[in-house]
Amino acid sequence: MIIGAGPAGSVCGYLLKKAGVSCLVVDHATFPRDKLCGGGLTPKCWKLLDELIPGIQYEYNSITKIRLLVEQNHRCDFTAETELRLVKRKEFDHQLLELYKSIGGEFQQGSFLRYDEQDDGLVVTLKSGEQVACRYLVGADGSTSTVRHFLSGNRDNGFLILEQYVEKSPDNAIVVGMSKNYDMRGYYYRFPNSEFDAVGFGDESATPEKFRQVLKEKHIPETKLRGCHIYLKNNYPVKDRVILIGDAGGFANRVTSEGIKAAFETARNAAEAIKSGRPFREVNAAMFEKMRKEERFARFFYKPSTIRILGWLCHVPGAVKWCFDKALRPK
């Protein structure tokens, strides 16, 4: 049983169903549903998706132009060696769910309430009162995961990201802004979709007022603010039959908060653990270690001294491009 029909849940369900494992995906939303997210698929991300679902087709805006802004007086423009694909999450997520359903995957609307362990598995209770017996429960219900909350007893949802849609910029470039005035993990972004730009801001003390100040500094009019949380911890019990993947498990990138690639990776690892009967902690060990390494790097990356170095590097765009391409280049 999979709670959550976003990229992590739908891809996990697809991989299980393709392997002959019966599964049920449950989500409280009616799809297609909107989802706050810049919608960026890095080269590592979209190439992994191609490997997991060969031949998959979806609409996206191809981007190679990148702009880095540091403080108010440093700017660096360069062209990435491989395209980034920007998708509209409302359509992209719906397509992944429909792909799962097209091969016989079961889906129903509902909300998770609790689970109880039995000798031969689990009994999951939905808020409707319906109970479902299953061998495994996969929490793929995002940063505010009710499965994680029940598992850990911790209601922490992570830090806040705020976003709004604005008129599409003519230069079709991804813009990322950084400042020592932002708190830990703080950044501004502008992601151009095919029809509009998603403008967002987040740090560990983000508020609507703080976002409005950033918009004012960027001379961007306020439209309709929306918010979501990003959970960046793995501080919950890791069980064999209750598996957390994607944002529910805190697997978004510790530096960029990009979570779609991690959603696909952990979906694949959860499916492999279930198919093989191996513990998820073993199959997903490399991801847990990756999160620890990224956390250490994030503490360094967001130091004011590092931000000053990034500002200096803006005068050497070739160096910025090399670092960017190396970081996103698939192995």
PDB file of C-alpha atoms in Angstrom, residues 6-311:
ATOM      1  CA  GLY A   6       3.126  12.101  -6.548  1.00  0.00           C
ATOM      2  CA  PRO A   7       6.258  11.162  -8.511  1.00  0.00           C
ATOM      3  CA  ALA A   8       7.630   8.929  -5.726  1.00  0.00           C
ATOM      4  CA  GLY A   9       4.407   7.036  -5.103  1.00  0.00           C
ATOM      5  CA  SER A  10       3.345   6.636  -8.732  1.00  0.00           C
ATOM      6  CA  VAL A  11       6.788   5.494  -9.932  1.00  0.00           C
ATOM      7  CA  CYS A  12       7.133   3.075  -7.009  1.00  0.00           C
ATOM      8  CA  GLY A  13       3.706   1.663  -7.824  1.00  0.00           C
ATOM      9  CA  TYR A  14       4.558   1.422 -11.519  1.00  0.00           C
ATOM     10  CA  LEU A  15       7.789  -0.494 -10.846  1.00  0.00           C
ATOM     11  CA  LEU A  16       6.035  -2.870  -8.438  1.00  0.00           C
ATOM     12  CA  LYS A  17       3.134  -3.510 -10.798  1.00  0.00           C
ATOM     13  CA  LYS A  18       5.524  -4.148 -13.710  1.00  0.00           C
ATOM     14  CA  ALA A  19       7.231  -6.750 -11.490  1.00  0.00           C
ATOM     15  CA  GLY A  20       3.928  -8.479 -10.746  1.00  0.00           C
ATOM     16  CA  VAL A  21       3.502  -7.138  -7.212  1.00  0.00           C
ATOM     17  CA  SER A  22      -0.057  -6.104  -6.345  1.00  0.00           C
ATOM     18  CA  CYS A  23      -0.295  -2.633  -4.846  1.00  0.00           C
ATOM     19  CA  LEU A  24      -2.771   0.077  -4.013  1.00  0.00           C
ATOM     20  CA  VAL A  25      -1.932   3.792  -4.266  1.00  0.00           C
ATOM     21  CA  VAL A  26      -3.998   6.095  -2.059  1.00  0.00           C
ATOM     22  CA  ASP A  27      -4.116   9.896  -2.222  1.00  0.00           C
ATOM     23  CA  HIS A  28      -6.561  12.410  -0.781  1.00  0.00           C
ATOM     24  CA  ALA A  29      -6.354  14.629  -3.873  1.00  0.00           C
ATOM     25  CA  THR A  30      -8.328  14.515  -7.089  1.00  0.00           C
ATOM     26  CA  PHE A  31      -5.893  14.364 -10.010  1.00  0.00           C
ATOM     27  CA  PRO A  32      -4.836  16.380 -11.897  1.00  0.00           C
ATOM     28  CA  ARG A  33      -4.037  18.621  -8.938  1.00  0.00           C
ATOM     29  CA  ASP A  34      -1.750  21.621  -8.700  1.00  0.00           C
ATOM     30  CA  LYS A  35       1.567  21.246  -6.896  1.00  0.00           C
ATOM     31  CA  LEU A  36       3.829  24.018  -5.677  1.00  0.00           C
ATOM     32  CA  CYS A  37       7.215  23.299  -7.245  1.00  0.00           C
ATOM     33  CA  GLY A  38       9.510  24.917  -9.765  1.00  0.00           C
ATOM     34  CA  GLY A  39       9.224  21.665 -11.729  1.00  0.00           C
ATOM     35  CA  GLY A  40      12.879  21.396 -12.690  1.00  0.00           C
ATOM     36  CA  LEU A  41      14.199  18.042 -13.895  1.00  0.00           C
ATOM     37  CA  THR A  42      17.994  18.060 -13.899  1.00  0.00           C
ATOM     38  CA  PRO A  43      19.898  15.916 -16.430  1.00  0.00           C
ATOM     39  CA  LYS A  44      20.507  13.330 -13.693  1.00  0.00           C
ATOM     40  CA  CYS A  45      16.797  13.339 -12.923  1.00  0.00           C
ATOM     41  CA  TRP A  46      15.298  13.008 -16.382  1.00  0.00           C
ATOM     42  CA  LYS A  47      17.871  10.437 -17.463  1.00  0.00           C
ATOM     43  CA  LEU A  48      17.033   8.334 -14.391  1.00  0.00           C
ATOM     44  CA  LEU A  49      13.342   8.566 -15.300  1.00  0.00           C
ATOM     45  CA  ASP A  50      14.182   7.380 -18.826  1.00  0.00           C
ATOM     46  CA  GLU A  51      15.928   4.360 -17.292  1.00  0.00           C
ATOM     47  CA  LEU A  52      13.057   3.512 -14.955  1.00  0.00           C
ATOM     48  CA  ILE A  53      10.303   4.004 -17.553  1.00  0.00           C
ATOM     49  CA  PRO A  54      11.871   3.551 -21.014  1.00  0.00           C
ATOM     50  CA  GLY A  55      10.142   5.515 -23.741  1.00  0.00           C
ATOM     51  CA  ILE A  56       8.190   7.795 -21.409  1.00  0.00           C
ATOM     52  CA  GLN A  57       6.925  10.961 -23.099  1.00  0.00           C
ATOM     53  CA  TYR A  58       5.934  14.182 -21.326  1.00  0.00           C
ATOM     54  CA  GLU A  59       5.760  17.900 -22.059  1.00  0.00           C
ATOM     55  CA  TYR A  60       8.546  20.153 -20.812  1.00  0.00           C
ATOM     56  CA  ASN A  61      10.322  23.427 -21.466  1.00  0.00           C
ATOM     57  CA  SER A  62      13.974  22.852 -22.410  1.00  0.00           C
ATOM     58  CA  ILE A  63      16.358  25.222 -20.613  1.00  0.00           C
ATOM     59  CA  THR A  64      20.102  25.673 -21.016  1.00  0.00           C
ATOM     60  CA  LYS A  65      20.496  29.347 -20.043  1.00  0.00           C
ATOM     61  CA  ILE A  66      21.360  29.811 -16.358  1.00  0.00           C
ATOM     62  CA  ARG A  67      21.775  33.044 -14.383  1.00  0.00           C
ATOM     63  CA  LEU A  68      23.304  33.238 -10.917  1.00  0.00           C
ATOM     64  CA  LEU A  69      22.690  36.349  -8.826  1.00  0.00           C
ATOM     65  CA  VAL A  70      24.675  36.935  -5.620  1.00  0.00           C
ATOM     66  CA  GLU A  71      23.637  39.871  -3.439  1.00  0.00           C
ATOM     67  CA  GLN A  72      22.576  42.911  -5.481  1.00  0.00           C
ATOM     68  CA  ASN A  73      25.725  43.472  -7.517  1.00  0.00           C
ATOM     69  CA  HIS A  74      27.011  40.129  -8.818  1.00  0.00           C
ATOM     70  CA  ARG A  75      25.608  38.359 -11.861  1.00  0.00           C
ATOM     71  CA  CYS A  76      26.825  35.413 -13.905  1.00  0.00           C
ATOM     72  CA  ASP A  77      25.219  34.066 -17.101  1.00  0.00           C
ATOM     73  CA  PHE A  78      26.244  30.823 -18.750  1.00  0.00           C
ATOM     74  CA  THR A  79      24.901  27.994 -20.892  1.00  0.00           C
ATOM     75  CA  ALA A  80      24.619  24.516 -19.374  1.00  0.00           C
ATOM     76  CA  GLU A  81      26.086  21.635 -21.366  1.00  0.00           C
ATOM     77  CA  THR A  82      22.901  19.534 -21.020  1.00  0.00           C
ATOM     78  CA  GLU A  83      19.311  20.759 -20.964  1.00  0.00           C
ATOM     79  CA  LEU A  84      17.224  21.048 -17.842  1.00  0.00           C
ATOM     80  CA  ARG A  85      13.578  20.142 -18.364  1.00  0.00           C
ATOM     81  CA  LEU A  86      10.921  22.232 -16.652  1.00  0.00           C
ATOM     82  CA  VAL A  87       7.570  20.509 -16.294  1.00  0.00           C
ATOM     83  CA  LYS A  88       4.196  21.674 -15.044  1.00  0.00           C
ATOM     84  CA  ARG A  89       3.739  19.489 -11.988  1.00  0.00           C
ATOM     85  CA  LYS A  90      -0.038  19.398 -12.309  1.00  0.00           C
ATOM     86  CA  GLU A  91       0.268  17.653 -15.674  1.00  0.00           C
ATOM     87  CA  PHE A  92       3.482  15.709 -15.005  1.00  0.00           C
ATOM     88  CA  ASP A  93       2.267  14.094 -11.781  1.00  0.00           C
ATOM     89  CA  HIS A  94      -1.077  13.219 -13.353  1.00  0.00           C
ATOM     90  CA  GLN A  95       0.666  11.548 -16.280  1.00  0.00           C
ATOM     91  CA  LEU A  96       2.817   9.401 -13.970  1.00  0.00           C
ATOM     92  CA  LEU A  97      -0.267   8.298 -12.029  1.00  0.00           C
ATOM     93  CA  GLU A  98      -2.140   7.491 -15.237  1.00  0.00           C
ATOM     94  CA  LEU A  99       0.856   5.476 -16.456  1.00  0.00           C
ATOM     95  CA  TYR A 100       0.692   3.382 -13.272  1.00  0.00           C
ATOM     96  CA  LYS A 101      -3.058   2.896 -13.700  1.00  0.00           C
ATOM     97  CA  SER A 102      -2.659   1.991 -17.375  1.00  0.00           C
ATOM     98  CA  ILE A 103      -0.824  -1.236 -16.463  1.00  0.00           C
ATOM     99  CA  GLY A 104      -3.496  -2.281 -13.982  1.00  0.00           C
ATOM    100  CA  GLY A 105      -2.349  -0.392 -10.897  1.00  0.00           C
ATOM    101  CA  GLU A 106      -5.098   0.267  -8.357  1.00  0.00           C
ATOM    102  CA  PHE A 107      -5.796   3.766  -7.059  1.00  0.00           C
ATOM    103  CA  GLN A 108      -8.332   5.194  -4.668  1.00  0.00           C
ATOM    104  CA  GLN A 109      -8.951   8.497  -2.960  1.00  0.00           C
ATOM    105  CA  GLY A 110      -8.453   8.496   0.763  1.00  0.00           C
ATOM    106  CA  SER A 111      -6.344   9.771   3.648  1.00  0.00           C
ATOM    107  CA  PHE A 112      -4.038   7.798   5.943  1.00  0.00           C
ATOM    108  CA  LEU A 113      -4.921   7.694   9.632  1.00  0.00           C
ATOM    109  CA  ARG A 114      -2.828   4.961  11.260  1.00  0.00           C
ATOM    110  CA  TYR A 115      -1.344   1.499  10.891  1.00  0.00           C
ATOM    111  CA  ASP A 116      -1.148  -1.469  13.245  1.00  0.00           C
ATOM    112  CA  GLU A 117       1.466  -4.181  13.012  1.00  0.00           C
ATOM    113  CA  GLN A 118       0.339  -7.800  12.709  1.00  0.00           C
ATOM    114  CA  ASP A 119       2.328 -11.039  12.703  1.00  0.00           C
ATOM    115  CA  ASP A 120       2.098 -11.312   8.918  1.00  0.00           C
ATOM    116  CA  GLY A 121       2.094  -7.650   7.939  1.00  0.00           C
ATOM    117  CA  LEU A 122       0.163  -4.465   8.627  1.00  0.00           C
ATOM    118  CA  VAL A 123      -3.403  -3.218   8.835  1.00  0.00           C
ATOM    119  CA  VAL A 124      -3.772   0.351   7.571  1.00  0.00           C
ATOM    120  CA  THR A 125      -6.744   2.432   8.672  1.00  0.00           C
ATOM    121  CA  LEU A 126      -7.882   5.327   6.500  1.00  0.00           C
ATOM    122  CA  LYS A 127      -9.691   8.375   7.842  1.00  0.00           C
ATOM    123  CA  SER A 128     -12.872   7.014   6.285  1.00  0.00           C
ATOM    124  CA  GLY A 129     -12.635   4.059   8.657  1.00  0.00           C
ATOM    125  CA  GLU A 130     -11.765   1.601   5.886  1.00  0.00           C
ATOM    126  CA  GLN A 131      -9.063  -0.893   6.821  1.00  0.00           C
ATOM    127  CA  VAL A 132      -6.639  -2.501   4.386  1.00  0.00           C
ATOM    128  CA  ALA A 133      -4.282  -5.401   5.127  1.00  0.00           C
ATOM    129  CA  CYS A 134      -0.891  -5.214   3.406  1.00  0.00           C
ATOM    130  CA  ARG A 135       2.620  -6.629   3.615  1.00  0.00           C
ATOM    131  CA  TYR A 136       4.283  -3.209   3.211  1.00  0.00           C
ATOM    132  CA  LEU A 137       3.272   0.396   3.735  1.00  0.00           C
ATOM    133  CA  VAL A 138       5.105   3.021   1.674  1.00  0.00           C
ATOM    134  CA  GLY A 139       4.817   6.648   2.769  1.00  0.00           C
ATOM    135  CA  ALA A 140       5.167   8.846  -0.320  1.00  0.00           C
ATOM    136  CA  ASP A 141       2.964  11.663   0.914  1.00  0.00           C
ATOM    137  CA  GLY A 142       5.386  14.566   0.872  1.00  0.00           C
ATOM    138  CA  SER A 143       7.102  16.705   3.481  1.00  0.00           C
ATOM    139  CA  THR A 144       3.990  16.890   5.663  1.00  0.00           C
ATOM    140  CA  SER A 145       3.747  13.073   5.558  1.00  0.00           C
ATOM    141  CA  THR A 146       1.080  11.676   7.858  1.00  0.00           C
ATOM    142  CA  VAL A 147       2.811   8.293   7.649  1.00  0.00           C
ATOM    143  CA  ARG A 148       6.059   9.807   8.974  1.00  0.00           C
ATOM    144  CA  HIS A 149       4.180  11.721  11.660  1.00  0.00           C
ATOM    145  CA  PHE A 150       2.530   8.512  12.869  1.00  0.00           C
ATOM    146  CA  LEU A 151       5.784   6.570  12.664  1.00  0.00           C
ATOM    147  CA  SER A 152       7.932   9.074  14.562  1.00  0.00           C
ATOM    148  CA  GLY A 153       5.433  11.056  16.619  1.00  0.00           C
ATOM    149  CA  ASN A 154       7.217  14.188  15.358  1.00  0.00           C
ATOM    150  CA  ARG A 155       5.094  16.884  13.648  1.00  0.00           C
ATOM    151  CA  ASP A 156       8.061  18.788  12.185  1.00  0.00           C
ATOM    152  CA  ASN A 157       7.423  19.562   8.510  1.00  0.00           C
ATOM    153  CA  GLY A 158      10.746  21.190   7.618  1.00  0.00           C
ATOM    154  CA  PHE A 159      11.307  24.674   6.298  1.00  0.00           C
ATOM    155  CA  LEU A 160       8.971  26.786   4.224  1.00  0.00           C
ATOM    156  CA  ILE A 161       9.165  27.517   0.506  1.00  0.00           C
ATOM    157  CA  LEU A 162       6.980  30.309  -0.889  1.00  0.00           C
ATOM    158  CA  GLU A 163       6.153  30.663  -4.565  1.00  0.00           C
ATOM    159  CA  GLN A 164       4.000  32.532  -7.038  1.00  0.00           C
ATOM    160  CA  TYR A 165       3.373  32.459 -10.789  1.00  0.00           C
ATOM    161  CA  VAL A 166       4.228  35.497 -12.918  1.00  0.00           C
ATOM    162  CA  GLU A 167       4.285  36.406 -16.587  1.00  0.00           C
ATOM    163  CA  LYS A 168       6.823  34.402 -18.557  1.00  0.00           C
ATOM    164  CA  SER A 169      10.207  36.078 -19.014  1.00  0.00           C
ATOM    165  CA  PRO A 170      11.318  36.440 -22.651  1.00  0.00           C
ATOM    166  CA  ASP A 171      14.874  35.225 -22.039  1.00  0.00           C
ATOM    167  CA  ASN A 172      13.756  31.715 -20.964  1.00  0.00           C
ATOM    168  CA  ALA A 173      16.478  31.371 -18.299  1.00  0.00           C
ATOM    169  CA  ILE A 174      16.645  29.730 -14.909  1.00  0.00           C
ATOM    170  CA  VAL A 175      17.571  32.358 -12.341  1.00  0.00           C
ATOM    171  CA  VAL A 176      18.949  31.524  -8.883  1.00  0.00           C
ATOM    172  CA  GLY A 177      19.752  34.215  -6.323  1.00  0.00           C
ATOM    173  CA  MET A 178      21.718  33.964  -3.086  1.00  0.00           C
ATOM    174  CA  SER A 179      22.508  36.392  -0.283  1.00  0.00           C
ATOM    175  CA  LYS A 180      24.183  36.337   3.117  1.00  0.00           C
ATOM    176  CA  ASN A 181      20.999  38.037   4.348  1.00  0.00           C
ATOM    177  CA  TYR A 182      19.043  34.845   3.746  1.00  0.00           C
ATOM    178  CA  ASP A 183      19.060  32.297   6.536  1.00  0.00           C
ATOM    179  CA  MET A 184      20.449  28.754   6.252  1.00  0.00           C
ATOM    180  CA  ARG A 185      19.535  27.095   2.918  1.00  0.00           C
ATOM    181  CA  GLY A 186      18.207  30.418   1.669  1.00  0.00           C
ATOM    182  CA  TYR A 187      17.795  31.090  -2.043  1.00  0.00           C
ATOM    183  CA  TYR A 188      15.577  32.840  -4.582  1.00  0.00           C
ATOM    184  CA  TYR A 189      14.609  31.237  -7.889  1.00  0.00           C
ATOM    185  CA  ARG A 190      12.787  31.972 -11.109  1.00  0.00           C
ATOM    186  CA  PHE A 191      11.954  28.916 -13.218  1.00  0.00           C
ATOM    187  CA  PRO A 192      10.462  29.510 -16.685  1.00  0.00           C
ATOM    188  CA  ASN A 193       7.773  27.048 -17.632  1.00  0.00           C
ATOM    189  CA  SER A 194       6.216  26.846 -21.068  1.00  0.00           C
ATOM    190  CA  GLU A 195       3.424  29.272 -20.121  1.00  0.00           C
ATOM    191  CA  PHE A 196       4.561  31.124 -16.987  1.00  0.00           C
ATOM    192  CA  ASP A 197       7.481  31.627 -14.602  1.00  0.00           C
ATOM    193  CA  ALA A 198       7.489  30.191 -11.095  1.00  0.00           C
ATOM    194  CA  VAL A 199       9.150  32.645  -8.704  1.00  0.00           C
ATOM    195  CA  GLY A 200      10.032  31.330  -5.272  1.00  0.00           C
ATOM    196  CA  PHE A 201      12.003  31.885  -2.104  1.00  0.00           C
ATOM    197  CA  GLY A 202      12.847  29.779   0.897  1.00  0.00           C
ATOM    198  CA  ASP A 203      15.101  29.659   3.923  1.00  0.00           C
ATOM    199  CA  GLU A 204      14.864  28.248   7.422  1.00  0.00           C
ATOM    200  CA  SER A 205      12.892  31.253   8.696  1.00  0.00           C
ATOM    201  CA  ALA A 206      10.915  32.139   5.570  1.00  0.00           C
ATOM    202  CA  THR A 207       7.693  34.132   5.998  1.00  0.00           C
ATOM    203  CA  PRO A 208       5.318  35.792   3.515  1.00  0.00           C
ATOM    204  CA  GLU A 209       6.687  39.175   4.623  1.00  0.00           C
ATOM    205  CA  LYS A 210      10.245  38.066   3.904  1.00  0.00           C
ATOM    206  CA  PHE A 211       9.229  36.804   0.461  1.00  0.00           C
ATOM    207  CA  ARG A 212       7.476  40.086  -0.276  1.00  0.00           C
ATOM    208  CA  GLN A 213      10.698  41.934   0.553  1.00  0.00           C
ATOM    209  CA  VAL A 214      12.627  39.703  -1.866  1.00  0.00           C
ATOM    210  CA  LEU A 215      10.021  40.369  -4.574  1.00  0.00           C
ATOM    211  CA  LYS A 216      10.361  44.101  -3.950  1.00  0.00           C
ATOM    212  CA  GLU A 217      14.150  43.924  -4.280  1.00  0.00           C
ATOM    213  CA  LYS A 218      13.746  42.027  -7.589  1.00  0.00           C
ATOM    214  CA  HIS A 219      11.061  44.490  -8.828  1.00  0.00           C
ATOM    215  CA  ILE A 220       8.555  41.653  -9.215  1.00  0.00           C
ATOM    216  CA  PRO A 221       4.881  42.416  -8.518  1.00  0.00           C
ATOM    217  CA  GLU A 222       3.130  40.182  -6.013  1.00  0.00           C
ATOM    218  CA  THR A 223       0.471  37.881  -7.451  1.00  0.00           C
ATOM    219  CA  LYS A 224      -0.849  34.926  -5.421  1.00  0.00           C
ATOM    220  CA  LEU A 225       1.546  33.571  -2.816  1.00  0.00           C
ATOM    221  CA  ARG A 226       1.531  29.851  -2.066  1.00  0.00           C
ATOM    222  CA  GLY A 227       3.609  27.806   0.332  1.00  0.00           C
ATOM    223  CA  CYS A 228       4.889  24.291   0.930  1.00  0.00           C
ATOM    224  CA  HIS A 229       7.373  22.640   3.267  1.00  0.00           C
ATOM    225  CA  ILE A 230      10.618  20.813   2.523  1.00  0.00           C
ATOM    226  CA  TYR A 231      11.653  18.164   5.050  1.00  0.00           C
ATOM    227  CA  LEU A 232      15.413  17.547   5.093  1.00  0.00           C
ATOM    228  CA  LYS A 233      15.970  15.027   7.880  1.00  0.00           C
ATOM    229  CA  ASN A 234      16.126  11.257   8.254  1.00  0.00           C
ATOM    230  CA  ASN A 235      15.507  11.313  12.007  1.00  0.00           C
ATOM    231  CA  TYR A 236      12.736   8.717  12.167  1.00  0.00           C
ATOM    232  CA  PRO A 237      12.706   4.972  12.878  1.00  0.00           C
ATOM    233  CA  VAL A 238      13.647   2.944   9.793  1.00  0.00           C
ATOM    234  CA  LYS A 239      11.483  -0.156   9.704  1.00  0.00           C
ATOM    235  CA  ASP A 240      11.402  -3.123   7.348  1.00  0.00           C
ATOM    236  CA  ARG A 241       7.684  -2.956   6.520  1.00  0.00           C
ATOM    237  CA  VAL A 242       7.071   0.799   6.761  1.00  0.00           C
ATOM    238  CA  ILE A 243       9.122   2.635   4.131  1.00  0.00           C
ATOM    239  CA  LEU A 244       9.384   6.389   3.610  1.00  0.00           C
ATOM    240  CA  ILE A 245      10.415   7.678   0.179  1.00  0.00           C
ATOM    241  CA  GLY A 246      10.836  11.023  -1.568  1.00  0.00           C
ATOM    242  CA  ASP A 247      10.046  14.141   0.448  1.00  0.00           C
ATOM    243  CA  ALA A 248       8.179  12.052   3.036  1.00  0.00           C
ATOM    244  CA  GLY A 249      11.500  10.451   3.948  1.00  0.00           C
ATOM    245  CA  GLY A 250      13.449  13.711   3.845  1.00  0.00           C
ATOM    246  CA  PHE A 251      15.477  12.779   0.752  1.00  0.00           C
ATOM    247  CA  ALA A 252      15.459  16.104  -1.108  1.00  0.00           C
ATOM    248  CA  ASN A 253      18.882  17.501  -1.930  1.00  0.00           C
ATOM    249  CA  ARG A 254      20.301  19.166   1.177  1.00  0.00           C
ATOM    250  CA  VAL A 255      21.839  22.037  -0.825  1.00  0.00           C
ATOM    251  CA  THR A 256      19.274  22.790  -3.547  1.00  0.00           C
ATOM    252  CA  SER A 257      16.125  21.218  -2.000  1.00  0.00           C
ATOM    253  CA  GLU A 258      15.507  19.581  -5.400  1.00  0.00           C
ATOM    254  CA  GLY A 259      13.459  16.487  -4.654  1.00  0.00           C
ATOM    255  CA  ILE A 260      12.179  14.865  -7.850  1.00  0.00           C
ATOM    256  CA  LYS A 261      15.352  12.886  -8.575  1.00  0.00           C
ATOM    257  CA  ALA A 262      15.431  11.602  -4.993  1.00  0.00           C
ATOM    258  CA  ALA A 263      11.761  10.691  -5.362  1.00  0.00           C
ATOM    259  CA  PHE A 264      12.626   8.476  -8.337  1.00  0.00           C
ATOM    260  CA  GLU A 265      15.715   6.998  -6.651  1.00  0.00           C
ATOM    261  CA  THR A 266      13.977   6.076  -3.424  1.00  0.00           C
ATOM    262  CA  ALA A 267      10.910   4.812  -5.340  1.00  0.00           C
ATOM    263  CA  ARG A 268      13.219   2.450  -7.227  1.00  0.00           C
ATOM    264  CA  ASN A 269      14.941   1.352  -4.014  1.00  0.00           C
ATOM    265  CA  ALA A 270      11.650   0.765  -2.206  1.00  0.00           C
ATOM    266  CA  ALA A 271      10.354  -1.330  -5.094  1.00  0.00           C
ATOM    267  CA  GLU A 272      13.582  -3.356  -5.090  1.00  0.00           C
ATOM    268  CA  ALA A 273      13.403  -3.910  -1.317  1.00  0.00           C
ATOM    269  CA  ILE A 274       9.808  -5.112  -1.567  1.00  0.00           C
ATOM    270  CA  LYS A 275      10.445  -7.358  -4.579  1.00  0.00           C
ATOM    271  CA  SER A 276      13.563  -8.931  -3.072  1.00  0.00           C
ATOM    272  CA  GLY A 277      12.469  -9.020   0.560  1.00  0.00           C
ATOM    273  CA  ARG A 278      15.632  -7.170   1.592  1.00  0.00           C
ATOM    274  CA  PRO A 279      15.466  -4.401   4.218  1.00  0.00           C
ATOM    275  CA  PHE A 280      14.982  -0.914   2.771  1.00  0.00           C
ATOM    276  CA  ARG A 281      17.759   0.399   5.015  1.00  0.00           C
ATOM    277  CA  GLU A 282      20.122  -1.958   3.157  1.00  0.00           C
ATOM    278  CA  VAL A 283      18.883  -1.297  -0.375  1.00  0.00           C
ATOM    279  CA  ASN A 284      18.747   2.463   0.269  1.00  0.00           C
ATOM    280  CA  ALA A 285      22.019   2.652   2.245  1.00  0.00           C
ATOM    281  CA  ALA A 286      23.787   4.759  -0.401  1.00  0.00           C
ATOM    282  CA  MET A 287      20.987   7.354  -0.274  1.00  0.00           C
ATOM    283  CA  PHE A 288      21.152   7.622   3.516  1.00  0.00           C
ATOM    284  CA  GLU A 289      24.915   8.147   3.276  1.00  0.00           C
ATOM    285  CA  LYS A 290      24.460  10.677   0.485  1.00  0.00           C
ATOM    286  CA  MET A 291      22.104  12.684   2.708  1.00  0.00           C
ATOM    287  CA  ARG A 292      24.710  12.776   5.494  1.00  0.00           C
ATOM    288  CA  LYS A 293      27.391  14.021   3.092  1.00  0.00           C
ATOM    289  CA  GLU A 294      25.078  16.641   1.570  1.00  0.00           C
ATOM    290  CA  GLU A 295      24.153  17.906   5.027  1.00  0.00           C
ATOM    291  CA  ARG A 296      27.797  18.530   5.859  1.00  0.00           C
ATOM    292  CA  PHE A 297      28.351  20.271   2.527  1.00  0.00           C
ATOM    293  CA  ALA A 298      25.214  22.411   2.957  1.00  0.00           C
ATOM    294  CA  ARG A 299      26.527  23.801   6.254  1.00  0.00           C
ATOM    295  CA  PHE A 300      29.661  24.930   4.395  1.00  0.00           C
ATOM    296  CA  PHE A 301      27.868  26.102   1.239  1.00  0.00           C
ATOM    297  CA  TYR A 302      25.503  28.503   3.009  1.00  0.00           C
ATOM    298  CA  LYS A 303      28.116  30.208   5.165  1.00  0.00           C
ATOM    299  CA  PRO A 304      28.386  33.991   4.544  1.00  0.00           C
ATOM    300  CA  SER A 305      32.048  33.487   3.566  1.00  0.00           C
ATOM    301  CA  THR A 306      31.049  30.975   0.888  1.00  0.00           C
ATOM    302  CA  ILE A 307      28.397  33.370  -0.456  1.00  0.00           C
ATOM    303  CA  ARG A 308      31.137  36.010  -0.804  1.00  0.00           C
ATOM    304  CA  ILE A 309      33.269  33.525  -2.760  1.00  0.00           C
ATOM    305  CA  LEU A 310      30.305  32.801  -5.058  1.00  0.00           C
ATOM    306  CA  GLY A 311      29.966  36.536  -5.651  1.00  0.00           C
TER     307      GLY A 311
END
